[in-house]
Amino acid sequence: MNALAVLYGGSLSEAALEKVFSGKSALELALERTASFPAVEKTLLLTGEDRPLASAALPPGPYEIISRSNWTKKALLDTLASASTGFDLTYYAWADCPLLDPLLAGAIRRRHLRFAAEYSYADGWPYGLAPEVFSPRTARILAQMLTKAEDAEEPVERDAVFSVIQEDINSFDIETEISPVDLRHHRLTLCADSKRNLLLTARLFSAGLNSAASAEEIIAGRPELLRTLPNFYPIQAAGPCPQTCAFCPYPRSGLRDRTEGPQFLDPGDFAALLDKIEAFSGDAVVDLSLWGELSLHPRREELIRLVLDRPALSLVIETSGLGWKTGELEALAILARQAAPRKNRQAPLSWIVSLDAMHPERYREVRGSGYPEAVACARQLAALFPRDAYVQAVRVKGAEDDIEIFYRAWQGAGVQVIIQKYDSFCGYLPALQASDLSPVRRNPCWHLMRDMPVLLDGRVPCCREDIAGERILGNALKEDLEVLWARGEALYREQTRSEYAGLCAGCDEYYTYNF
């Protein structure tokens, strides 16, 4: 039984070439490990012509390189179909996965052959440990299934093969190698596609994670390694807000009164902060506005442009839907379409319109006046950003009927809906949770692991829940982000030891996740 191994490297990050794995890069290790997959007679490395790879930097082995200026989903599947001819099966993975496990690949292969499967994969492990496996016939079928031009020209994503199978999944014989312990809840990506994931993968590699068998022990035993770099930066750009919402602590918290100086974020300060974010995190999601309403900022378009001009950063705007002008939103839609693809593969600009109610009476009770304007804004954004605009409602005890009507109405209109859990801000607001969604076993806080909120004056609280400013890590406008992030390490490590002090003791937001 002879096998082909295909590694896709058509859009590798520079991180894949950094030699941080005992002097080797992720690409080098991926090639070495793939060559050790059972029955592999040939390895094919697919690269982009704009990303030349020095042959001296690659380990010796029976592989060849195919380069294209533009890899599309159709081009990938055609190449897989052609290259698979004459082999009994094909292994497929991305070339930035340094921890691909030959033993796990062998287990997938045995199951694939035993049950004469057409496509096989692993489930329950973090991404980056296992290849996909398919037969030559499957490769040819998949290449023929892409009949729509828009689908064929899509860029290659990590789920490129399975996404086509999903179009007619019941027509394929599929086998799954399942992990004895489900590790998916850790949300780990063990590849060198970003500065963040490179750091994570290198840390785990140095700690001894060298195979799928060692993954559970290392990940569970060393949770402090999982906090790498912030990925989500909720930033306050405005002090004023047009509404006094029942579910929001901002109007009654005194946060505005404790903010010294101007009530709007200066674009120059914002640009400097974005430069810091890009340098520190490599890529990130920026959220405007943490508190206050961005539409009230007199230079809001300038702030938006500053993010869109940086391909490493994507922008989410959370808004009441009040204060935006029709022509302004149309202009922003054009800017978003013209923006370069984001390094983190997110949309350049996304919107969340907080409505919280379906009926005007309920809206007035929860948010105040402005219902017609907010709904009109939400509808316009849904038309201008059909894949990147959402309406949001907070689910609270006693209002489930309205929430269900809200969900069905907006979803029926083709608009994406977010139903958000109620947040009491550690008891600052009344306890109105409609249900207990917390996990049976508490995990270290995702927000301490992934987020860095920034207030209007640059202060960085340990998290958004810190309304009273009990634990300020420093000032992002005046200090290095690396220093601020390091100051939050001790609090995170406490939680890895199941120690929860202060606000954290009564918090139920620890299991919610942004990006």
Coordinates of C-alpha atoms in Angstrom, one line a residue:
M1 CA 0.0 0.0 0.0
N2 CA 1.6 3.2 -1.1
A3 CA 0.6 6.7 0.1
L4 CA 1.1 10.3 -1.0
A5 CA 1.5 13.1 1.5
V6 CA 0.5 16.6 0.5
L7 CA 1.4 19.7 2.6
Y8 CA -0.3 22.9 1.7
G9 CA 1.9 26.0 2.1
G10 CA 0.4 28.3 -0.4
S11 CA -0.3 31.0 2.2
L12 CA 2.2 30.4 4.9
S13 CA 2.8 33.0 7.6
E14 CA 6.4 34.1 8.2
A15 CA 5.9 32.4 11.6
A16 CA 6.2 29.0 9.8
L17 CA 9.8 29.8 8.9
E18 CA 11.0 30.8 12.4
K19 CA 13.4 28.2 13.8
V20 CA 12.0 27.9 17.4
F21 CA 11.6 24.1 17.5
S22 CA 15.0 23.0 18.7
G23 CA 16.6 25.0 15.9
K24 CA 14.0 24.0 13.2
S25 CA 11.0 25.7 11.7
A26 CA 7.5 24.5 11.7
L27 CA 7.8 23.9 8.0
E28 CA 10.9 21.8 8.5
L29 CA 9.3 19.7 11.2
A30 CA 6.1 19.2 9.2
L31 CA 8.1 17.9 6.3
E32 CA 10.1 15.6 8.5
R33 CA 7.1 14.2 10.3
T34 CA 5.1 13.7 7.2
A35 CA 7.9 11.7 5.6
S36 CA 7.4 9.3 8.6
F37 CA 3.7 8.7 7.9
P38 CA 3.1 5.0 7.2
A39 CA 3.7 3.9 3.6
V40 CA 4.5 7.4 2.3
E41 CA 6.5 7.2 -0.9
K42 CA 6.3 10.8 -2.0
T43 CA 5.6 14.2 -0.3
L44 CA 4.2 17.1 -2.3
L45 CA 4.7 20.7 -1.0
L46 CA 2.3 23.2 -2.4
T47 CA 3.7 26.8 -2.2
G48 CA 2.9 30.3 -3.4
E49 CA 5.2 31.9 -6.0
D50 CA 5.3 35.0 -3.8
R51 CA 6.7 33.0 -0.9
P52 CA 9.9 31.3 -2.2
L53 CA 11.5 28.7 0.0
A54 CA 15.2 28.2 0.0
S55 CA 15.9 24.6 -0.7
A56 CA 18.8 24.7 1.7
A57 CA 16.4 25.4 4.5
L58 CA 14.3 22.3 3.8
P59 CA 15.2 18.8 5.2
P60 CA 16.2 16.1 2.7
G61 CA 13.5 13.8 1.6
P62 CA 11.5 12.4 -1.3
Y63 CA 9.3 15.4 -1.9
E64 CA 8.7 17.9 -4.7
I65 CA 7.4 21.5 -4.8
I66 CA 4.5 22.8 -6.8
S67 CA 4.2 26.6 -6.9
R68 CA 1.3 28.7 -8.1
S69 CA 0.8 32.5 -8.0
N70 CA -2.8 32.0 -6.8
W71 CA -4.1 28.9 -5.0
T72 CA -7.9 28.7 -5.1
K73 CA -10.0 25.9 -3.7
K74 CA -10.5 24.6 -7.3
A75 CA -6.8 24.7 -8.0
L76 CA -6.1 22.8 -4.8
L77 CA -8.6 20.0 -5.5
D78 CA -7.5 19.6 -9.1
T79 CA -3.9 19.3 -7.9
L80 CA -4.9 16.7 -5.2
A81 CA -6.9 14.7 -7.8
S82 CA -4.0 14.7 -10.3
A83 CA -1.3 13.9 -7.8
S84 CA -3.3 11.1 -6.0
T85 CA -3.4 9.0 -9.2
G86 CA -1.4 5.8 -8.7
F87 CA -1.5 6.0 -4.9
D88 CA -3.7 4.0 -2.5
L89 CA -4.4 6.9 -0.3
T90 CA -3.4 10.5 0.3
Y91 CA -2.5 12.3 3.5
Y92 CA -3.3 16.0 3.5
A93 CA -2.3 18.7 6.0
W94 CA -1.0 22.2 6.2
A95 CA 2.8 22.8 6.1
D96 CA 2.8 25.0 9.2
C97 CA 1.9 22.1 11.5
P98 CA 5.1 21.0 13.3
L99 CA 3.5 18.5 15.6
L100 CA 1.9 16.2 13.0
D101 CA 2.0 12.8 14.6
P102 CA 3.0 9.8 12.5
L103 CA 1.4 7.4 15.0
L104 CA -1.9 9.2 14.9
A105 CA -1.6 9.3 11.1
G106 CA -1.1 5.5 11.2
A107 CA -4.2 5.0 13.3
I108 CA -6.3 7.0 10.9
R109 CA -4.8 5.1 7.9
R110 CA -5.6 1.7 9.5
R111 CA -9.2 2.7 10.2
H112 CA -9.5 4.1 6.7
L113 CA -8.3 0.9 5.0
R114 CA -10.2 -1.4 7.4
F115 CA -13.5 0.1 6.6
A116 CA -12.7 1.0 3.0
A117 CA -13.5 4.7 3.7
E118 CA -13.4 7.5 1.2
Y119 CA -12.4 10.2 3.7
S120 CA -11.1 9.9 7.3
Y121 CA -10.0 12.4 9.9
A122 CA -9.3 12.7 13.6
D123 CA -11.6 14.4 16.2
G124 CA -11.2 15.5 19.7
W125 CA -7.5 16.6 19.5
P126 CA -6.3 20.1 19.0
Y127 CA -5.9 21.1 15.3
G128 CA -2.4 20.4 14.0
L129 CA -1.7 16.9 15.2
A130 CA -3.4 14.9 12.5
P131 CA -3.7 14.9 8.7
E132 CA -6.8 14.2 6.7
V133 CA -6.9 11.0 4.7
F134 CA -8.8 10.3 1.5
S135 CA -8.7 7.9 -1.5
P136 CA -7.8 8.9 -5.1
R137 CA -11.4 8.5 -6.1
T138 CA -12.5 10.9 -3.5
A139 CA -10.0 13.5 -4.7
R140 CA -11.4 13.3 -8.2
I141 CA -15.0 13.5 -7.1
L142 CA -14.3 16.6 -5.0
A143 CA -12.6 18.3 -7.9
Q144 CA -15.7 17.7 -10.0
M145 CA -18.1 18.9 -7.3
L146 CA -17.0 22.6 -7.5
T147 CA -19.3 23.7 -10.2
K148 CA -20.1 27.2 -9.0
A149 CA -17.5 29.8 -10.1
E150 CA -17.7 31.7 -6.9
D151 CA -16.9 28.5 -4.9
A152 CA -14.1 27.4 -7.2
E153 CA -12.3 30.8 -6.8
E154 CA -12.5 30.9 -3.0
P155 CA -9.1 31.1 -1.3
V156 CA -7.8 27.9 0.3
E157 CA -8.8 27.7 4.0
R158 CA -7.9 24.9 6.4
D159 CA -11.3 23.2 5.9
A160 CA -11.0 23.3 2.1
V161 CA -11.4 19.6 1.6
F162 CA -14.1 18.9 4.2
S163 CA -16.1 22.0 3.2
V164 CA -16.7 20.4 -0.2
I165 CA -17.5 17.0 1.3
Q166 CA -20.1 18.8 3.5
E167 CA -22.1 19.8 0.4
D168 CA -23.1 16.2 0.0
I169 CA -21.8 14.5 3.1
N170 CA -24.2 11.5 3.0
S171 CA -22.6 10.4 -0.3
F172 CA -19.2 9.7 1.3
D173 CA -18.1 6.8 3.5
I174 CA -16.4 8.7 6.3
E175 CA -14.4 7.3 9.3
T176 CA -13.3 9.2 12.4
E177 CA -10.4 8.5 14.7
I178 CA -11.6 9.8 18.1
S179 CA -9.4 11.0 20.9
P180 CA -9.9 9.1 24.2
V181 CA -10.2 12.5 25.9
D182 CA -11.9 15.4 24.2
L183 CA -9.5 18.3 24.2
R184 CA -11.5 20.6 21.9
H185 CA -12.7 22.8 24.8
H186 CA -9.2 24.2 25.1
R187 CA -9.7 25.8 21.6
L188 CA -6.0 25.3 20.7
T189 CA -4.5 25.6 17.2
L190 CA -1.1 23.9 17.1
C191 CA 0.3 25.5 14.0
A192 CA 2.5 28.4 13.0
D193 CA -0.1 30.6 11.4
S194 CA 0.4 33.6 13.7
K195 CA 2.7 35.0 16.3
R196 CA 0.2 33.8 19.0
N197 CA -0.1 30.2 17.8
L198 CA 3.6 29.9 17.1
L199 CA 4.3 30.9 20.7
L200 CA 1.7 28.4 22.0
T201 CA 3.0 25.5 19.9
A202 CA 6.7 26.2 20.7
R203 CA 5.8 26.3 24.4
L204 CA 4.0 23.0 24.3
F205 CA 6.8 21.5 22.2
S206 CA 9.4 22.6 24.7
A207 CA 7.2 21.2 27.6
G208 CA 7.3 17.8 25.9
L209 CA 4.2 17.7 23.7
N210 CA 5.6 15.6 20.9
S211 CA 2.6 13.4 19.9
A212 CA -1.1 13.1 20.3
A213 CA -0.6 10.6 23.1
S214 CA 1.2 13.3 25.2
A215 CA -1.3 16.1 24.4
E216 CA -3.7 15.5 27.3
E217 CA -1.0 15.2 30.0
I218 CA 0.9 18.4 28.8
I219 CA -2.2 20.5 28.2
A220 CA -4.0 19.6 31.4
G221 CA -0.8 19.6 33.5
R222 CA 0.6 22.9 32.3
P223 CA -2.4 25.3 31.8
E224 CA -0.2 28.3 32.5
L225 CA 1.4 27.8 29.0
L226 CA -1.9 28.4 27.2
R227 CA -2.0 32.2 28.0
T228 CA 0.0 33.6 25.1
L229 CA -0.8 37.0 23.6
P230 CA -4.1 39.0 23.6
N231 CA -6.3 38.6 20.6
F232 CA -9.2 40.8 21.5
Y233 CA -8.8 44.5 22.3
P234 CA -12.1 46.2 23.4
I235 CA -11.3 49.9 23.3
Q236 CA -13.4 52.8 24.6
A237 CA -13.4 55.6 22.0
A238 CA -16.2 57.7 23.4
G239 CA -17.4 58.9 26.8
P240 CA -21.0 59.9 26.0
C241 CA -23.8 57.4 25.3
P242 CA -27.3 58.3 24.0
Q243 CA -29.1 55.7 26.1
T244 CA -29.3 54.4 29.7
C245 CA -29.7 50.7 29.3
A246 CA -31.0 48.5 32.0
F247 CA -28.4 45.8 31.3
C248 CA -25.4 48.1 31.2
P249 CA -23.4 49.2 34.2
Y250 CA -21.8 52.2 32.4
P251 CA -24.4 54.9 33.1
R252 CA -24.5 54.3 36.8
S253 CA -20.9 53.1 37.5
G254 CA -19.1 56.5 37.6
L255 CA -16.7 55.3 34.9
R256 CA -17.3 58.4 32.9
D257 CA -16.7 60.6 36.0
R258 CA -13.4 58.8 36.7
T259 CA -12.1 59.5 33.2
E260 CA -10.0 62.6 33.2
G261 CA -9.5 64.7 30.1
P262 CA -11.3 64.7 26.8
Q263 CA -14.4 62.6 26.3
F264 CA -13.3 61.2 22.9
L265 CA -10.3 59.2 22.0
D266 CA -7.7 61.2 20.0
P267 CA -7.0 59.6 16.6
G268 CA -3.3 60.2 17.1
D269 CA -3.4 58.3 20.4
F270 CA -5.5 55.6 18.7
A271 CA -3.0 55.2 15.8
A272 CA -0.1 54.8 18.3
L273 CA -2.1 52.3 20.3
L274 CA -2.9 50.3 17.1
D275 CA 0.8 50.2 16.2
K276 CA 1.5 48.8 19.7
I277 CA -1.2 46.2 19.3
E278 CA 0.2 45.1 15.9
A279 CA 3.7 44.9 17.2
F280 CA 2.8 43.0 20.3
S281 CA 0.1 40.6 19.2
G282 CA 0.9 40.3 15.5
D283 CA -2.8 40.2 14.6
A284 CA -5.9 41.0 16.6
V285 CA -9.5 42.0 16.7
V286 CA -10.2 45.6 17.8
D287 CA -13.6 46.4 19.3
L288 CA -15.1 49.9 19.4
S289 CA -16.5 51.0 21.7
L290 CA -15.9 49.3 25.0
W291 CA -18.2 51.9 26.7
G292 CA -19.9 54.9 25.2
E293 CA -21.2 55.2 21.7
L294 CA -18.8 55.4 18.7
S295 CA -21.4 57.3 16.5
L296 CA -21.0 60.3 18.8
H297 CA -17.3 60.6 18.2
P298 CA -16.8 63.6 15.9
R299 CA -13.9 61.8 14.0
R300 CA -15.3 58.3 14.0
E301 CA -14.6 57.6 10.3
E302 CA -10.9 58.5 10.9
L303 CA -10.8 55.9 13.7
I304 CA -12.3 53.3 11.5
R305 CA -9.9 54.0 8.7
L306 CA -7.0 53.7 11.0
V307 CA -7.9 50.0 11.7
L308 CA -8.9 49.2 8.1
D309 CA -5.5 50.5 6.9
R310 CA -3.8 47.8 9.0
P311 CA -4.3 44.3 7.5
A312 CA -3.1 42.7 10.7
L313 CA -6.2 44.1 12.5
S314 CA -9.9 43.5 12.0
L315 CA -12.6 45.8 13.5
V316 CA -15.8 45.1 15.3
I317 CA -18.1 48.0 16.1
E318 CA -20.7 47.5 18.9
T319 CA -23.4 50.2 18.6
S320 CA -26.8 51.2 19.7
G321 CA -27.6 51.9 16.1
L322 CA -28.3 55.6 17.0
G323 CA -26.4 58.5 15.4
W324 CA -25.3 56.9 12.2
K325 CA -26.1 58.5 8.9
T326 CA -27.2 56.5 5.8
G327 CA -24.6 58.0 3.5
E328 CA -21.9 57.4 6.2
L329 CA -22.7 53.7 6.5
E330 CA -22.7 53.3 2.7
A331 CA -19.2 55.0 2.5
L332 CA -18.0 52.7 5.3
A333 CA -19.2 49.6 3.4
I334 CA -17.2 50.7 0.4
L335 CA -14.1 51.2 2.6
A336 CA -14.6 47.7 4.0
R337 CA -14.9 46.1 0.5
Q338 CA -11.7 47.9 -0.6
A339 CA -9.7 46.9 2.5
A340 CA -7.0 44.3 2.2
P341 CA -7.7 40.8 3.4
R342 CA -7.1 40.5 7.1
K343 CA -4.1 38.5 8.4
N344 CA -6.4 36.8 11.0
R345 CA -8.9 35.8 8.2
Q346 CA -11.6 37.8 9.9
A347 CA -13.8 40.3 8.1
P348 CA -12.2 43.8 7.9
L349 CA -15.2 45.4 9.5
S350 CA -18.1 43.8 11.4
W351 CA -21.1 45.3 13.2
I352 CA -23.1 44.4 16.3
V353 CA -26.3 46.4 16.9
S354 CA -27.7 46.0 20.4
L355 CA -31.5 46.1 20.2
D356 CA -32.4 43.8 23.1
A357 CA -36.1 43.7 22.3
M358 CA -38.5 43.1 19.4
H359 CA -41.3 45.4 20.4
P360 CA -41.1 49.1 20.9
E361 CA -42.6 49.0 24.4
R362 CA -40.1 46.4 25.6
Y363 CA -37.3 48.4 23.9
R364 CA -38.3 51.6 25.7
E365 CA -38.3 49.7 29.0
V366 CA -34.9 48.2 28.5
R367 CA -33.0 50.9 26.4
G368 CA -35.1 54.1 26.3
S369 CA -36.1 56.0 23.1
G370 CA -34.7 55.5 19.6
Y371 CA -36.3 52.2 18.5
P372 CA -37.2 53.2 14.9
E373 CA -33.8 54.7 14.2
A374 CA -32.0 51.7 15.8
V375 CA -34.0 49.2 13.8
A376 CA -33.5 51.1 10.5
C377 CA -29.8 51.2 11.2
A378 CA -29.7 47.4 11.8
R379 CA -31.6 46.7 8.6
Q380 CA -29.3 49.0 6.6
L381 CA -26.2 47.4 8.0
A382 CA -27.6 43.9 7.3
A383 CA -28.0 45.0 3.7
L384 CA -24.6 46.6 3.4
F385 CA -22.7 43.9 5.4
P386 CA -24.8 40.8 4.8
R387 CA -22.1 38.4 6.2
D388 CA -20.7 40.8 8.8
A389 CA -23.6 42.5 10.6
Y390 CA -25.5 41.2 13.6
V391 CA -28.4 42.2 15.8
Q392 CA -28.0 41.4 19.5
A393 CA -30.4 40.8 22.4
V394 CA -29.6 40.0 26.0
R395 CA -31.5 37.1 27.4
V396 CA -32.9 37.8 30.8
K397 CA -35.2 36.1 33.2
G398 CA -38.9 36.8 32.5
A399 CA -38.4 38.0 28.9
E400 CA -37.8 34.7 27.1
D401 CA -41.0 35.1 25.0
D402 CA -39.8 38.4 23.6
I403 CA -36.3 37.0 22.9
E404 CA -37.8 34.1 21.0
I405 CA -39.9 36.4 18.9
F406 CA -36.8 38.6 18.4
Y407 CA -34.7 35.7 17.2
R408 CA -37.3 34.2 14.8
A409 CA -38.2 37.6 13.3
W410 CA -34.6 38.8 12.5
Q411 CA -33.4 35.3 11.4
G412 CA -36.4 35.0 9.2
A413 CA -35.4 38.3 7.6
G414 CA -32.0 36.9 6.8
V415 CA -30.2 38.8 9.5
Q416 CA -27.6 37.2 11.7
V417 CA -28.6 37.1 15.4
I418 CA -26.6 37.0 18.6
I419 CA -28.5 36.0 21.8
Q420 CA -26.2 37.2 24.6
K421 CA -26.2 35.8 28.1
Y422 CA -26.9 38.3 30.8
D423 CA -24.0 39.7 32.7
S424 CA -24.5 41.1 36.3
F425 CA -20.9 42.3 36.3
C426 CA -20.0 40.3 39.4
G427 CA -23.1 41.4 41.3
Y428 CA -23.0 45.1 40.3
L429 CA -26.3 44.7 38.5
P430 CA -29.3 42.6 39.7
A431 CA -29.1 38.9 39.1
L432 CA -31.4 38.4 36.0
Q433 CA -29.7 35.4 34.4
A434 CA -32.4 33.3 32.7
S435 CA -30.4 30.1 33.2
D436 CA -27.1 28.8 34.5
L437 CA -24.9 28.1 31.6
S438 CA -21.7 27.6 33.5
P439 CA -19.6 24.5 33.0
V440 CA -19.6 21.7 35.6
R441 CA -15.9 22.3 36.2
R442 CA -14.6 25.8 36.2
N443 CA -11.8 26.7 33.8
P444 CA -9.4 29.6 33.9
C445 CA -11.0 32.8 32.6
W446 CA -11.0 33.1 28.8
H447 CA -10.9 36.9 29.1
L448 CA -7.8 36.9 31.3
M449 CA -6.3 34.6 28.7
R450 CA -7.3 36.4 25.5
D451 CA -8.5 40.0 26.1
M452 CA -7.0 43.4 26.9
P453 CA -9.6 46.1 27.5
V454 CA -8.5 49.8 27.2
L455 CA -10.5 52.6 28.7
L456 CA -10.8 56.1 27.2
D457 CA -7.8 57.5 29.1
G458 CA -5.6 54.5 28.3
R459 CA -6.1 52.6 31.6
V460 CA -6.2 48.8 31.3
P461 CA -8.3 47.0 33.8
C462 CA -7.7 43.3 34.4
C463 CA -11.0 42.7 32.5
R464 CA -14.2 44.4 31.5
E465 CA -15.9 43.3 34.7
D466 CA -13.7 45.5 36.8
I467 CA -16.1 48.4 36.8
A468 CA -14.7 49.9 40.0
G469 CA -11.1 49.8 38.7
E470 CA -9.9 47.6 41.5
R471 CA -7.1 46.1 39.5
I472 CA -5.7 48.4 36.9
L473 CA -2.7 46.9 35.0
G474 CA -1.4 50.2 33.8
N475 CA -1.9 52.6 30.9
A476 CA -1.8 51.4 27.3
L477 CA -1.1 54.9 26.0
K478 CA 1.9 55.4 28.1
E479 CA 3.4 51.9 28.7
D480 CA 4.4 48.9 26.6
L481 CA 1.6 46.4 26.1
E482 CA 4.1 43.6 27.0
V483 CA 4.6 45.0 30.4
L484 CA 0.8 45.4 31.0
W485 CA 0.1 41.8 29.8
A486 CA 2.8 40.4 32.1
R487 CA 1.1 42.2 35.1
G488 CA -2.0 40.1 34.5
E489 CA -0.1 36.8 34.5
A490 CA -0.3 36.4 38.3
L491 CA -4.1 36.6 38.3
Y492 CA -4.4 34.1 35.5
R493 CA -2.0 31.7 37.3
E494 CA -4.1 31.9 40.4
Q495 CA -7.1 30.6 38.4
T496 CA -5.0 27.7 37.0
R497 CA -4.7 26.6 40.6
S498 CA -8.5 27.0 41.1
E499 CA -8.0 30.1 43.3
Y500 CA -10.6 32.9 42.7
A501 CA -10.2 36.0 44.7
G502 CA -12.0 39.4 44.6
L503 CA -14.3 40.0 41.6
C504 CA -13.3 36.6 40.1
A505 CA -15.0 34.7 43.0
G506 CA -18.5 35.8 41.9
C507 CA -18.0 36.1 38.2
D508 CA -19.9 33.9 35.7
E509 CA -18.3 35.4 32.5
Y510 CA -15.1 33.3 32.7
Y511 CA -16.5 30.8 30.3
T512 CA -17.7 33.2 27.6
Y513 CA -15.4 33.7 24.6
N514 CA -14.9 36.5 22.1
F515 CA -12.2 35.7 19.6

